[in-house]
Coordinates of C-alpha atoms in Angstrom, one line a residue:
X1 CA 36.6 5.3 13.3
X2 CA 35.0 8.1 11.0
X3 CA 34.5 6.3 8.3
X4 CA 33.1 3.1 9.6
X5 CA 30.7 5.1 11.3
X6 CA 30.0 6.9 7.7
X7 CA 29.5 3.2 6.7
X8 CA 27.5 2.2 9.4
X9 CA 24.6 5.5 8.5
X10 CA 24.7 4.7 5.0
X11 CA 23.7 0.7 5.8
X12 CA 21.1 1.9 8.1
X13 CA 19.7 4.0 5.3
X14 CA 19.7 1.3 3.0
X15 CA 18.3 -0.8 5.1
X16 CA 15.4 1.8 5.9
X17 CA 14.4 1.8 2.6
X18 CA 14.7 -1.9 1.8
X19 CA 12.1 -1.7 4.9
X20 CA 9.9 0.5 3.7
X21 CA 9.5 -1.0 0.3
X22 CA 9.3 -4.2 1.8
X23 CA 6.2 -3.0 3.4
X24 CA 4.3 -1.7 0.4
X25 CA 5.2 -5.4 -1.0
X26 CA 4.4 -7.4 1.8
X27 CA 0.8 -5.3 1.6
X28 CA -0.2 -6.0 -2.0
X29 CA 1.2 -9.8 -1.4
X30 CA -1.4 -10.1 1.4
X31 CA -4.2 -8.2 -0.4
X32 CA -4.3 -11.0 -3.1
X33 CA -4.0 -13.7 -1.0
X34 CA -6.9 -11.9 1.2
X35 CA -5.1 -12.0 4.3
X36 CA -6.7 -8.7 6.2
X37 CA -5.7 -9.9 9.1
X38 CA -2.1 -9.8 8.9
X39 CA -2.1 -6.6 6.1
X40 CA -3.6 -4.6 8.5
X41 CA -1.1 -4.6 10.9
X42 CA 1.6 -3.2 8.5
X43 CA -0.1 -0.1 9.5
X44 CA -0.1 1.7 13.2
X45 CA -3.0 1.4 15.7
X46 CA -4.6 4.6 14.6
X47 CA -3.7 4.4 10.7
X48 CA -5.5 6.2 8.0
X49 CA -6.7 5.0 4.4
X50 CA -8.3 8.1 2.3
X51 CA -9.4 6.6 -1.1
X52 CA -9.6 9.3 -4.5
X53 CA -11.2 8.8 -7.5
X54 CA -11.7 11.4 -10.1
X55 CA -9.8 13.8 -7.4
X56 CA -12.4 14.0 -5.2
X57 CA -12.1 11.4 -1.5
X58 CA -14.6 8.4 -1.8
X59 CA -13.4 6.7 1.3
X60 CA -11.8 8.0 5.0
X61 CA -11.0 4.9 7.4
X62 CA -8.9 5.1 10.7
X63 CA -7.7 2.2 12.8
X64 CA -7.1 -1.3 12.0
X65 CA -10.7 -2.4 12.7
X66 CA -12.3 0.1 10.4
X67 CA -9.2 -1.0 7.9
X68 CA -10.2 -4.6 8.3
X69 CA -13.7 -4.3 7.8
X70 CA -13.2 -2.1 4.6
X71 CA -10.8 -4.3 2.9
X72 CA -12.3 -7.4 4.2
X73 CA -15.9 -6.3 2.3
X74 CA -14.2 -5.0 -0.9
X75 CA -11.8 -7.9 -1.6
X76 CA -15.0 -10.3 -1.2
X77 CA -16.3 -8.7 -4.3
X78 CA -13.7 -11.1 -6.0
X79 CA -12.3 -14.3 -6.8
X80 CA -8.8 -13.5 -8.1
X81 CA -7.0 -10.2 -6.9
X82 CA -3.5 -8.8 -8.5
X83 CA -1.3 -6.4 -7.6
X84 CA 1.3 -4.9 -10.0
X85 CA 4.2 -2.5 -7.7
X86 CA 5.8 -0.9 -10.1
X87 CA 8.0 2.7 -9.0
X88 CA 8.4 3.6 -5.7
X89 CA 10.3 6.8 -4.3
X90 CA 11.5 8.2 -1.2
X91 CA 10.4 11.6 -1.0
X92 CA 11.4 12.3 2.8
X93 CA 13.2 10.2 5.3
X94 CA 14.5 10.4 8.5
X95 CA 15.6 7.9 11.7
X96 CA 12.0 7.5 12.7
X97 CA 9.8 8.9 9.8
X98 CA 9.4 8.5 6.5
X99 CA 6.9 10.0 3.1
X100 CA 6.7 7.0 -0.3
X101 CA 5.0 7.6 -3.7
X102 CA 4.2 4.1 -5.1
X103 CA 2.5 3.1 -8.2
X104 CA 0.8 -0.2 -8.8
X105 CA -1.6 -1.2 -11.2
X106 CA -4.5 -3.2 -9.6
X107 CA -6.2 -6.2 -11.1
X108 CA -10.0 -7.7 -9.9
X109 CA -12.0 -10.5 -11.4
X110 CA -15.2 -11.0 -9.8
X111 CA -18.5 -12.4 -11.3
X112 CA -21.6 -9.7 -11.9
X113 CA -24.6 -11.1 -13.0
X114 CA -23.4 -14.0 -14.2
X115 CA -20.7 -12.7 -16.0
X116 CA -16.6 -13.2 -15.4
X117 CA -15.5 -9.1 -14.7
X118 CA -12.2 -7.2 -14.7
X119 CA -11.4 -4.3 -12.7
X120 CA -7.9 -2.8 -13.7
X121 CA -7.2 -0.2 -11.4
X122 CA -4.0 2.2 -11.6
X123 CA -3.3 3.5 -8.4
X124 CA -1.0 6.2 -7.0
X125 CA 0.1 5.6 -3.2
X126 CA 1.5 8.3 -1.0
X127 CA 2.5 6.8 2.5
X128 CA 3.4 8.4 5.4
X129 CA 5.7 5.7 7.6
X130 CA 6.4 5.8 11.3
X131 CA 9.8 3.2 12.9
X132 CA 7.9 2.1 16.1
X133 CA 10.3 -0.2 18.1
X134 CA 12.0 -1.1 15.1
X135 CA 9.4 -1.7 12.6
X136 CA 8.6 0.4 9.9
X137 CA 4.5 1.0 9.5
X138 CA 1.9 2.8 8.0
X139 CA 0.7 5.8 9.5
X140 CA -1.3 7.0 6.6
X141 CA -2.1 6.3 3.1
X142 CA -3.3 8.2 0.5
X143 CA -4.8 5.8 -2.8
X144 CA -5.4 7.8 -5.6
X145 CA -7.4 5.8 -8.3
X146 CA -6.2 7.8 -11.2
X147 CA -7.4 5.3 -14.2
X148 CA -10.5 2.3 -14.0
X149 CA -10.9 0.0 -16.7
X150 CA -13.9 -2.6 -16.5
X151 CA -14.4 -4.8 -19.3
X152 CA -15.9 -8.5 -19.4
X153 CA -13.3 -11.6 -19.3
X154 CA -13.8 -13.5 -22.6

């Protein structure tokens, strides 16, 4: 009986984290096939986006609305959008709650002026995760934009 409830913790941990990453996959799958819609509601009701570049916040949202908007109008900037996942760790986790460091390198092509532009963004995620009735979902999100390149597409 011990041990095959020993077993039974370890495949609900497993299966947490398989959840959790799952989410942070599922988000860059819908952020390249621009589908706001249905990314934002990988977060909670009240979730929060800050954005960082250069260390200092460019961007505070909160709530899927303000989240839908946001993405919505940056994501129309281009044609083809690319997310990379690379790393992702676990850094606290329990039954209900859960804190995620992700990297993933971004990649935008737009046209400016006439002119086919890449954006490569290298991004550093810390997520803060709430279980709600089962579901594993964003309660808050840090993006830290630690590295832009811009160049022309030739």
């Amino acid at each position: 009986m011990k041990e095959t409830n020993i077993n039974e913790q370890r495949i609900a941990l497993i299966e947490d984290k398989m959840a959790i990453k799952n989410v942070v996959d599922v988000f860059s799958n819908l952020a390249d096939t621009k589908e706001i819609d249905k990314q934002v509601l990988l977060f909670t009701e009240d979730g929060i986006v800050e954005s960082y570049a250069d260390g200092e916040i460019s961007s505070s949202l909160k709530g899927r609305q303000q989240l839908k908007d946001a993405f919505s109008g940056f994501l129309s900037n281009f044609h083809t959008v690319y997310h990379q996942n690379g790393q992702q760790t676990i850094d606290e986790l329990t039954s209900d709650t859960a804190k995620t460091t992700s990297y993933c390198r971004v990649i935008l092509v737009g046209t400016q002026e006439g002119k086919e532009i890449k954006t490569t963004l290298y991004t550093i995620y810390k997520d803060e995760f709430v279980k709600l009735d089962g579901v594993w979902l964003i309660k808050k999100r840090q993006s830290n934009f630690v590295h832009r390149e811009v160049g022309e597409v030739k």
